[in-house]
Amino acid sequence: MTVELPFAPVDDVIRRNAGDLRVSAGAAEELAGRVQRHGASLAVDAAEQAAEDGRKTLMPADFGVEQVVERSTLTLPIAPVDRIARLDIDDSYRVSMDARIALADILEDYADNVARAAALLARHADRRTVQADDIETYFALFEG
């Protein structure tokens, strides 16, 4: 699987939740892949919602978002999030800019929650670096 999401912004999300811990490149790569799979899955559900409403354009409400945040408040870039949204949906669907921003916000919250837990796991293991294993352990424990 090619990961559409650049690792640098994902690394930033982990770092803001890790405090004084370091972040391995593997942790950023693992979380980026997980975020991508989650985003693609959410887009499939959103496309089904749009189809039920007779639309070919995904809107924020299709993602369950009523209030769209300001784009400037997000760490995750919008263009890769748009590509993630299109991974598993039919090419005939469009994704509105507000829907892209809404999805980026959802995915950033998702990444924050995982990163916070991964940092906790790294501290519990008495390590100074958040590693890919911490991300994998989170999913094994909480989403298994």
PDB file of N, CA, C and O in Angstrom, residues 33-91:
ATOM      1  N   GLY A  33      -0.127   5.255   7.935  1.00  0.00           N
ATOM      2  CA  GLY A  33      -0.845   4.169   7.263  1.00  0.00           C
ATOM      3  C   GLY A  33      -2.189   3.890   7.901  1.00  0.00           C
ATOM      4  O   GLY A  33      -3.197   3.678   7.212  1.00  0.00           O
ATOM      5  N   ARG A  34      -2.227   3.906   9.228  1.00  0.00           N
ATOM      6  CA  ARG A  34      -3.492   3.674   9.943  1.00  0.00           C
ATOM      7  C   ARG A  34      -4.489   4.791   9.686  1.00  0.00           C
ATOM      8  O   ARG A  34      -5.685   4.546   9.506  1.00  0.00           O
ATOM      9  N   VAL A  35      -4.000   6.017   9.691  1.00  0.00           N
ATOM     10  CA  VAL A  35      -4.861   7.173   9.417  1.00  0.00           C
ATOM     11  C   VAL A  35      -5.427   7.073   8.000  1.00  0.00           C
ATOM     12  O   VAL A  35      -6.615   7.324   7.775  1.00  0.00           O
ATOM     13  N   GLN A  36      -4.575   6.675   7.063  1.00  0.00           N
ATOM     14  CA  GLN A  36      -5.031   6.547   5.678  1.00  0.00           C
ATOM     15  C   GLN A  36      -6.132   5.502   5.559  1.00  0.00           C
ATOM     16  O   GLN A  36      -7.157   5.747   4.920  1.00  0.00           O
ATOM     17  N   ARG A  37      -5.940   4.341   6.160  1.00  0.00           N
ATOM     18  CA  ARG A  37      -6.963   3.292   6.070  1.00  0.00           C
ATOM     19  C   ARG A  37      -8.269   3.746   6.711  1.00  0.00           C
ATOM     20  O   ARG A  37      -9.355   3.494   6.183  1.00  0.00           O
ATOM     21  N   HIS A  38      -8.172   4.429   7.837  1.00  0.00           N
ATOM     22  CA  HIS A  38      -9.363   4.928   8.523  1.00  0.00           C
ATOM     23  C   HIS A  38     -10.085   5.966   7.652  1.00  0.00           C
ATOM     24  O   HIS A  38     -11.308   5.931   7.507  1.00  0.00           O
ATOM     25  N   GLY A  39      -9.326   6.880   7.064  1.00  0.00           N
ATOM     26  CA  GLY A  39      -9.917   7.913   6.222  1.00  0.00           C
ATOM     27  C   GLY A  39     -10.595   7.337   4.994  1.00  0.00           C
ATOM     28  O   GLY A  39     -11.690   7.770   4.617  1.00  0.00           O
ATOM     29  N   ALA A  40      -9.978   6.349   4.368  1.00  0.00           N
ATOM     30  CA  ALA A  40     -10.575   5.715   3.194  1.00  0.00           C
ATOM     31  C   ALA A  40     -11.881   5.023   3.568  1.00  0.00           C
ATOM     32  O   ALA A  40     -12.870   5.092   2.831  1.00  0.00           O
ATOM     33  N   SER A  41     -11.898   4.394   4.729  1.00  0.00           N
ATOM     34  CA  SER A  41     -13.110   3.728   5.205  1.00  0.00           C
ATOM     35  C   SER A  41     -14.225   4.738   5.488  1.00  0.00           C
ATOM     36  O   SER A  41     -15.387   4.513   5.128  1.00  0.00           O
ATOM     37  N   LEU A  42     -13.880   5.850   6.112  1.00  0.00           N
ATOM     38  CA  LEU A  42     -14.868   6.898   6.380  1.00  0.00           C
ATOM     39  C   LEU A  42     -15.437   7.461   5.074  1.00  0.00           C
ATOM     40  O   LEU A  42     -16.630   7.764   4.989  1.00  0.00           O
ATOM     41  N   ALA A  43     -14.580   7.589   4.070  1.00  0.00           N
ATOM     42  CA  ALA A  43     -15.037   8.121   2.780  1.00  0.00           C
ATOM     43  C   ALA A  43     -16.008   7.163   2.096  1.00  0.00           C
ATOM     44  O   ALA A  43     -16.965   7.610   1.454  1.00  0.00           O
ATOM     45  N   VAL A  44     -15.786   5.864   2.241  1.00  0.00           N
ATOM     46  CA  VAL A  44     -16.717   4.879   1.671  1.00  0.00           C
ATOM     47  C   VAL A  44     -18.094   5.060   2.307  1.00  0.00           C
ATOM     48  O   VAL A  44     -19.113   5.101   1.618  1.00  0.00           O
ATOM     49  N   ASP A  45     -18.117   5.190   3.638  1.00  0.00           N
ATOM     50  CA  ASP A  45     -19.388   5.411   4.330  1.00  0.00           C
ATOM     51  C   ASP A  45     -20.035   6.731   3.900  1.00  0.00           C
ATOM     52  O   ASP A  45     -21.248   6.811   3.707  1.00  0.00           O
ATOM     53  N   ALA A  46     -19.208   7.767   3.743  1.00  0.00           N
ATOM     54  CA  ALA A  46     -19.726   9.074   3.322  1.00  0.00           C
ATOM     55  C   ALA A  46     -20.293   9.004   1.910  1.00  0.00           C
ATOM     56  O   ALA A  46     -21.335   9.613   1.617  1.00  0.00           O
ATOM     57  N   ALA A  47     -19.638   8.252   1.028  1.00  0.00           N
ATOM     58  CA  ALA A  47     -20.136   8.107  -0.341  1.00  0.00           C
ATOM     59  C   ALA A  47     -21.481   7.384  -0.346  1.00  0.00           C
ATOM     60  O   ALA A  47     -22.377   7.739  -1.132  1.00  0.00           O
ATOM     61  N   GLU A  48     -21.627   6.400   0.517  1.00  0.00           N
ATOM     62  CA  GLU A  48     -22.916   5.710   0.623  1.00  0.00           C
ATOM     63  C   GLU A  48     -24.010   6.668   1.085  1.00  0.00           C
ATOM     64  O   GLU A  48     -25.129   6.640   0.579  1.00  0.00           O
ATOM     65  N   GLN A  49     -23.669   7.545   2.029  1.00  0.00           N
ATOM     66  CA  GLN A  49     -24.620   8.539   2.516  1.00  0.00           C
ATOM     67  C   GLN A  49     -25.002   9.508   1.402  1.00  0.00           C
ATOM     68  O   GLN A  49     -26.170   9.825   1.215  1.00  0.00           O
ATOM     69  N   ALA A  50     -24.013   9.958   0.656  1.00  0.00           N
ATOM     70  CA  ALA A  50     -24.287  10.877  -0.453  1.00  0.00           C
ATOM     71  C   ALA A  50     -25.166  10.201  -1.499  1.00  0.00           C
ATOM     72  O   ALA A  50     -26.105  10.813  -2.018  1.00  0.00           O
ATOM     73  N   ALA A  51     -24.887   8.941  -1.794  1.00  0.00           N
ATOM     74  CA  ALA A  51     -25.687   8.204  -2.784  1.00  0.00           C
ATOM     75  C   ALA A  51     -27.135   8.066  -2.321  1.00  0.00           C
ATOM     76  O   ALA A  51     -28.057   8.201  -3.135  1.00  0.00           O
ATOM     77  N   GLU A  52     -27.328   7.815  -1.033  1.00  0.00           N
ATOM     78  CA  GLU A  52     -28.691   7.731  -0.499  1.00  0.00           C
ATOM     79  C   GLU A  52     -29.442   9.046  -0.685  1.00  0.00           C
ATOM     80  O   GLU A  52     -30.654   9.046  -0.869  1.00  0.00           O
ATOM     81  N   ASP A  53     -28.698  10.145  -0.615  1.00  0.00           N
ATOM     82  CA  ASP A  53     -29.298  11.468  -0.793  1.00  0.00           C
ATOM     83  C   ASP A  53     -29.355  11.882  -2.263  1.00  0.00           C
ATOM     84  O   ASP A  53     -29.740  13.019  -2.571  1.00  0.00           O
ATOM     85  N   GLY A  54     -28.913  11.005  -3.163  1.00  0.00           N
ATOM     86  CA  GLY A  54     -28.960  11.293  -4.592  1.00  0.00           C
ATOM     87  C   GLY A  54     -27.882  12.253  -5.063  1.00  0.00           C
ATOM     88  O   GLY A  54     -28.062  12.954  -6.056  1.00  0.00           O
ATOM     89  N   ARG A  55     -26.741  12.281  -4.353  1.00  0.00           N
ATOM     90  CA  ARG A  55     -25.656  13.196  -4.707  1.00  0.00           C
ATOM     91  C   ARG A  55     -24.409  12.417  -5.104  1.00  0.00           C
ATOM     92  O   ARG A  55     -24.208  11.302  -4.663  1.00  0.00           O
ATOM     93  N   LYS A  56     -23.556  13.069  -5.890  1.00  0.00           N
ATOM     94  CA  LYS A  56     -22.252  12.513  -6.249  1.00  0.00           C
ATOM     95  C   LYS A  56     -21.116  13.332  -5.625  1.00  0.00           C
ATOM     96  O   LYS A  56     -19.955  13.096  -5.916  1.00  0.00           O
ATOM     97  N   THR A  57     -21.490  14.303  -4.803  1.00  0.00           N
ATOM     98  CA  THR A  57     -20.496  15.133  -4.123  1.00  0.00           C
ATOM     99  C   THR A  57     -20.579  14.889  -2.630  1.00  0.00           C
ATOM    100  O   THR A  57     -21.650  15.021  -2.031  1.00  0.00           O
ATOM    101  N   LEU A  58     -19.447  14.521  -2.040  1.00  0.00           N
ATOM    102  CA  LEU A  58     -19.406  14.313  -0.597  1.00  0.00           C
ATOM    103  C   LEU A  58     -19.353  15.665   0.100  1.00  0.00           C
ATOM    104  O   LEU A  58     -18.591  16.551  -0.305  1.00  0.00           O
ATOM    105  N   MET A  59     -20.190  15.798   1.127  1.00  0.00           N
ATOM    106  CA  MET A  59     -20.287  17.028   1.901  1.00  0.00           C
ATOM    107  C   MET A  59     -19.883  16.736   3.348  1.00  0.00           C
ATOM    108  O   MET A  59     -19.859  15.571   3.756  1.00  0.00           O
ATOM    109  N   PRO A  60     -19.595  17.766   4.156  1.00  0.00           N
ATOM    110  CA  PRO A  60     -19.212  17.529   5.548  1.00  0.00           C
ATOM    111  C   PRO A  60     -20.235  16.690   6.318  1.00  0.00           C
ATOM    112  O   PRO A  60     -19.857  15.818   7.120  1.00  0.00           O
ATOM    113  N   ALA A  61     -21.509  16.912   6.070  1.00  0.00           N
ATOM    114  CA  ALA A  61     -22.544  16.158   6.781  1.00  0.00           C
ATOM    115  C   ALA A  61     -22.446  14.658   6.513  1.00  0.00           C
ATOM    116  O   ALA A  61     -22.822  13.848   7.362  1.00  0.00           O
ATOM    117  N   ASP A  62     -21.911  14.280   5.358  1.00  0.00           N
ATOM    118  CA  ASP A  62     -21.741  12.863   5.042  1.00  0.00           C
ATOM    119  C   ASP A  62     -20.716  12.211   5.970  1.00  0.00           C
ATOM    120  O   ASP A  62     -20.710  10.998   6.148  1.00  0.00           O
ATOM    121  N   PHE A  63     -19.859  13.026   6.554  1.00  0.00           N
ATOM    122  CA  PHE A  63     -18.874  12.560   7.531  1.00  0.00           C
ATOM    123  C   PHE A  63     -19.343  12.793   8.965  1.00  0.00           C
ATOM    124  O   PHE A  63     -18.595  12.599   9.915  1.00  0.00           O
ATOM    125  N   GLY A  64     -20.579  13.258   9.109  1.00  0.00           N
ATOM    126  CA  GLY A  64     -21.130  13.524  10.432  1.00  0.00           C
ATOM    127  C   GLY A  64     -20.675  14.839  11.030  1.00  0.00           C
ATOM    128  O   GLY A  64     -20.736  15.032  12.242  1.00  0.00           O
ATOM    129  N   VAL A  65     -20.217  15.767  10.194  1.00  0.00           N
ATOM    130  CA  VAL A  65     -19.690  17.051  10.660  1.00  0.00           C
ATOM    131  C   VAL A  65     -20.698  18.153  10.357  1.00  0.00           C
ATOM    132  O   VAL A  65     -21.139  18.301   9.215  1.00  0.00           O
ATOM    133  N   GLU A  66     -21.054  18.906  11.385  1.00  0.00           N
ATOM    134  CA  GLU A  66     -21.972  20.026  11.206  1.00  0.00           C
ATOM    135  C   GLU A  66     -21.230  21.352  11.079  1.00  0.00           C
ATOM    136  O   GLU A  66     -21.631  22.223  10.328  1.00  0.00           O
ATOM    137  N   GLN A  67     -20.154  21.492  11.835  1.00  0.00           N
ATOM    138  CA  GLN A  67     -19.381  22.739  11.853  1.00  0.00           C
ATOM    139  C   GLN A  67     -17.966  22.441  11.367  1.00  0.00           C
ATOM    140  O   GLN A  67     -17.245  21.684  11.997  1.00  0.00           O
ATOM    141  N   VAL A  68     -17.578  23.030  10.249  1.00  0.00           N
ATOM    142  CA  VAL A  68     -16.259  22.801   9.667  1.00  0.00           C
ATOM    143  C   VAL A  68     -15.267  23.783  10.289  1.00  0.00           C
ATOM    144  O   VAL A  68     -15.540  24.984  10.367  1.00  0.00           O
ATOM    145  N   VAL A  69     -14.115  23.264  10.734  1.00  0.00           N
ATOM    146  CA  VAL A  69     -13.082  24.099  11.353  1.00  0.00           C
ATOM    147  C   VAL A  69     -12.363  24.922  10.284  1.00  0.00           C
ATOM    148  O   VAL A  69     -12.478  24.643   9.083  1.00  0.00           O
ATOM    149  N   GLU A  70     -11.616  25.900  10.719  1.00  0.00           N
ATOM    150  CA  GLU A  70     -10.791  26.681   9.803  1.00  0.00           C
ATOM    151  C   GLU A  70      -9.635  25.804   9.316  1.00  0.00           C
ATOM    152  O   GLU A  70      -8.985  25.127  10.117  1.00  0.00           O
ATOM    153  N   ARG A  71      -9.398  25.834   8.047  1.00  0.00           N
ATOM    154  CA  ARG A  71      -8.330  25.034   7.451  1.00  0.00           C
ATOM    155  C   ARG A  71      -6.977  25.317   8.105  1.00  0.00           C
ATOM    156  O   ARG A  71      -6.153  24.416   8.278  1.00  0.00           O
ATOM    157  N   SER A  72      -6.752  26.561   8.467  1.00  0.00           N
ATOM    158  CA  SER A  72      -5.461  26.974   9.039  1.00  0.00           C
ATOM    159  C   SER A  72      -5.182  26.350  10.408  1.00  0.00           C
ATOM    160  O   SER A  72      -4.045  26.375  10.868  1.00  0.00           O
ATOM    161  N   THR A  73      -6.207  25.790  11.061  1.00  0.00           N
ATOM    162  CA  THR A  73      -6.000  25.189  12.379  1.00  0.00           C
ATOM    163  C   THR A  73      -5.507  23.740  12.302  1.00  0.00           C
ATOM    164  O   THR A  73      -5.171  23.157  13.317  1.00  0.00           O
ATOM    165  N   LEU A  74      -5.476  23.181  11.096  1.00  0.00           N
ATOM    166  CA  LEU A  74      -5.128  21.777  10.928  1.00  0.00           C
ATOM    167  C   LEU A  74      -3.640  21.572  10.651  1.00  0.00           C
ATOM    168  O   LEU A  74      -3.007  22.393   9.988  1.00  0.00           O
ATOM    169  N   THR A  75      -3.126  20.470  11.138  1.00  0.00           N
ATOM    170  CA  THR A  75      -1.745  20.072  10.871  1.00  0.00           C
ATOM    171  C   THR A  75      -1.673  19.206   9.620  1.00  0.00           C
ATOM    172  O   THR A  75      -0.741  19.322   8.834  1.00  0.00           O
ATOM    173  N   LEU A  76      -2.668  18.348   9.421  1.00  0.00           N
ATOM    174  CA  LEU A  76      -2.662  17.461   8.263  1.00  0.00           C
ATOM    175  C   LEU A  76      -2.988  18.257   6.996  1.00  0.00           C
ATOM    176  O   LEU A  76      -3.925  19.058   6.986  1.00  0.00           O
ATOM    177  N   PRO A  77      -2.234  18.038   5.932  1.00  0.00           N
ATOM    178  CA  PRO A  77      -2.478  18.768   4.681  1.00  0.00           C
ATOM    179  C   PRO A  77      -3.725  18.255   3.966  1.00  0.00           C
ATOM    180  O   PRO A  77      -4.053  17.068   4.038  1.00  0.00           O
ATOM    181  N   ILE A  78      -4.405  19.138   3.281  1.00  0.00           N
ATOM    182  CA  ILE A  78      -5.691  18.824   2.650  1.00  0.00           C
ATOM    183  C   ILE A  78      -5.536  17.973   1.380  1.00  0.00           C
ATOM    184  O   ILE A  78      -6.313  17.053   1.154  1.00  0.00           O
ATOM    185  N   ALA A  79      -4.546  18.258   0.548  1.00  0.00           N
ATOM    186  CA  ALA A  79      -4.416  17.522  -0.725  1.00  0.00           C
ATOM    187  C   ALA A  79      -4.254  16.012  -0.505  1.00  0.00           C
ATOM    188  O   ALA A  79      -4.957  15.226  -1.150  1.00  0.00           O
ATOM    189  N   PRO A  80      -3.382  15.567   0.403  1.00  0.00           N
ATOM    190  CA  PRO A  80      -3.292  14.121   0.627  1.00  0.00           C
ATOM    191  C   PRO A  80      -4.579  13.544   1.235  1.00  0.00           C
ATOM    192  O   PRO A  80      -4.943  12.411   0.939  1.00  0.00           O
ATOM    193  N   VAL A  81      -5.255  14.322   2.049  1.00  0.00           N
ATOM    194  CA  VAL A  81      -6.520  13.860   2.629  1.00  0.00           C
ATOM    195  C   VAL A  81      -7.552  13.675   1.515  1.00  0.00           C
ATOM    196  O   VAL A  81      -8.322  12.708   1.527  1.00  0.00           O
ATOM    197  N   ASP A  82      -7.529  14.556   0.533  1.00  0.00           N
ATOM    198  CA  ASP A  82      -8.420  14.398  -0.614  1.00  0.00           C
ATOM    199  C   ASP A  82      -8.110  13.094  -1.356  1.00  0.00           C
ATOM    200  O   ASP A  82      -9.014  12.344  -1.720  1.00  0.00           O
ATOM    201  N   ARG A  83      -6.828  12.803  -1.561  1.00  0.00           N
ATOM    202  CA  ARG A  83      -6.448  11.557  -2.243  1.00  0.00           C
ATOM    203  C   ARG A  83      -6.849  10.335  -1.419  1.00  0.00           C
ATOM    204  O   ARG A  83      -7.303   9.328  -1.959  1.00  0.00           O
ATOM    205  N   ILE A  84      -6.735  10.441  -0.102  1.00  0.00           N
ATOM    206  CA  ILE A  84      -7.155   9.347   0.785  1.00  0.00           C
ATOM    207  C   ILE A  84      -8.654   9.120   0.635  1.00  0.00           C
ATOM    208  O   ILE A  84      -9.117   7.983   0.555  1.00  0.00           O
ATOM    209  N   ALA A  85      -9.417  10.200   0.605  1.00  0.00           N
ATOM    210  CA  ALA A  85     -10.874  10.086   0.493  1.00  0.00           C
ATOM    211  C   ALA A  85     -11.267   9.369  -0.794  1.00  0.00           C
ATOM    212  O   ALA A  85     -12.275   8.661  -0.836  1.00  0.00           O
ATOM    213  N   ARG A  86     -10.476   9.510  -1.826  1.00  0.00           N
ATOM    214  CA  ARG A  86     -10.812   8.937  -3.126  1.00  0.00           C
ATOM    215  C   ARG A  86     -10.280   7.522  -3.345  1.00  0.00           C
ATOM    216  O   ARG A  86     -10.570   6.906  -4.370  1.00  0.00           O
ATOM    217  N   LEU A  87      -9.521   7.007  -2.406  1.00  0.00           N
ATOM    218  CA  LEU A  87      -8.884   5.701  -2.594  1.00  0.00           C
ATOM    219  C   LEU A  87      -9.868   4.578  -2.906  1.00  0.00           C
ATOM    220  O   LEU A  87      -9.626   3.775  -3.806  1.00  0.00           O
ATOM    221  N   ASP A  88     -10.932   4.488  -2.135  1.00  0.00           N
ATOM    222  CA  ASP A  88     -11.832   3.337  -2.230  1.00  0.00           C
ATOM    223  C   ASP A  88     -13.243   3.685  -2.689  1.00  0.00           C
ATOM    224  O   ASP A  88     -14.150   2.878  -2.528  1.00  0.00           O
ATOM    225  N   ILE A  89     -13.416   4.893  -3.231  1.00  0.00           N
ATOM    226  CA  ILE A  89     -14.751   5.254  -3.737  1.00  0.00           C
ATOM    227  C   ILE A  89     -14.687   5.367  -5.256  1.00  0.00           C
ATOM    228  O   ILE A  89     -13.609   5.527  -5.842  1.00  0.00           O
ATOM    229  N   ASP A  90     -15.840   5.289  -5.873  1.00  0.00           N
ATOM    230  CA  ASP A  90     -15.951   5.375  -7.326  1.00  0.00           C
ATOM    231  C   ASP A  90     -15.442   6.729  -7.814  1.00  0.00           C
ATOM    232  O   ASP A  90     -15.636   7.755  -7.157  1.00  0.00           O
ATOM    233  N   ASP A  91     -14.806   6.728  -8.976  1.00  0.00           N
ATOM    234  CA  ASP A  91     -14.249   7.964  -9.547  1.00  0.00           C
ATOM    235  C   ASP A  91     -15.305   9.011  -9.881  1.00  0.00           C
ATOM    236  O   ASP A  91     -14.973  10.176 -10.100  1.00  0.00           O
TER     237      ASP A  91
END
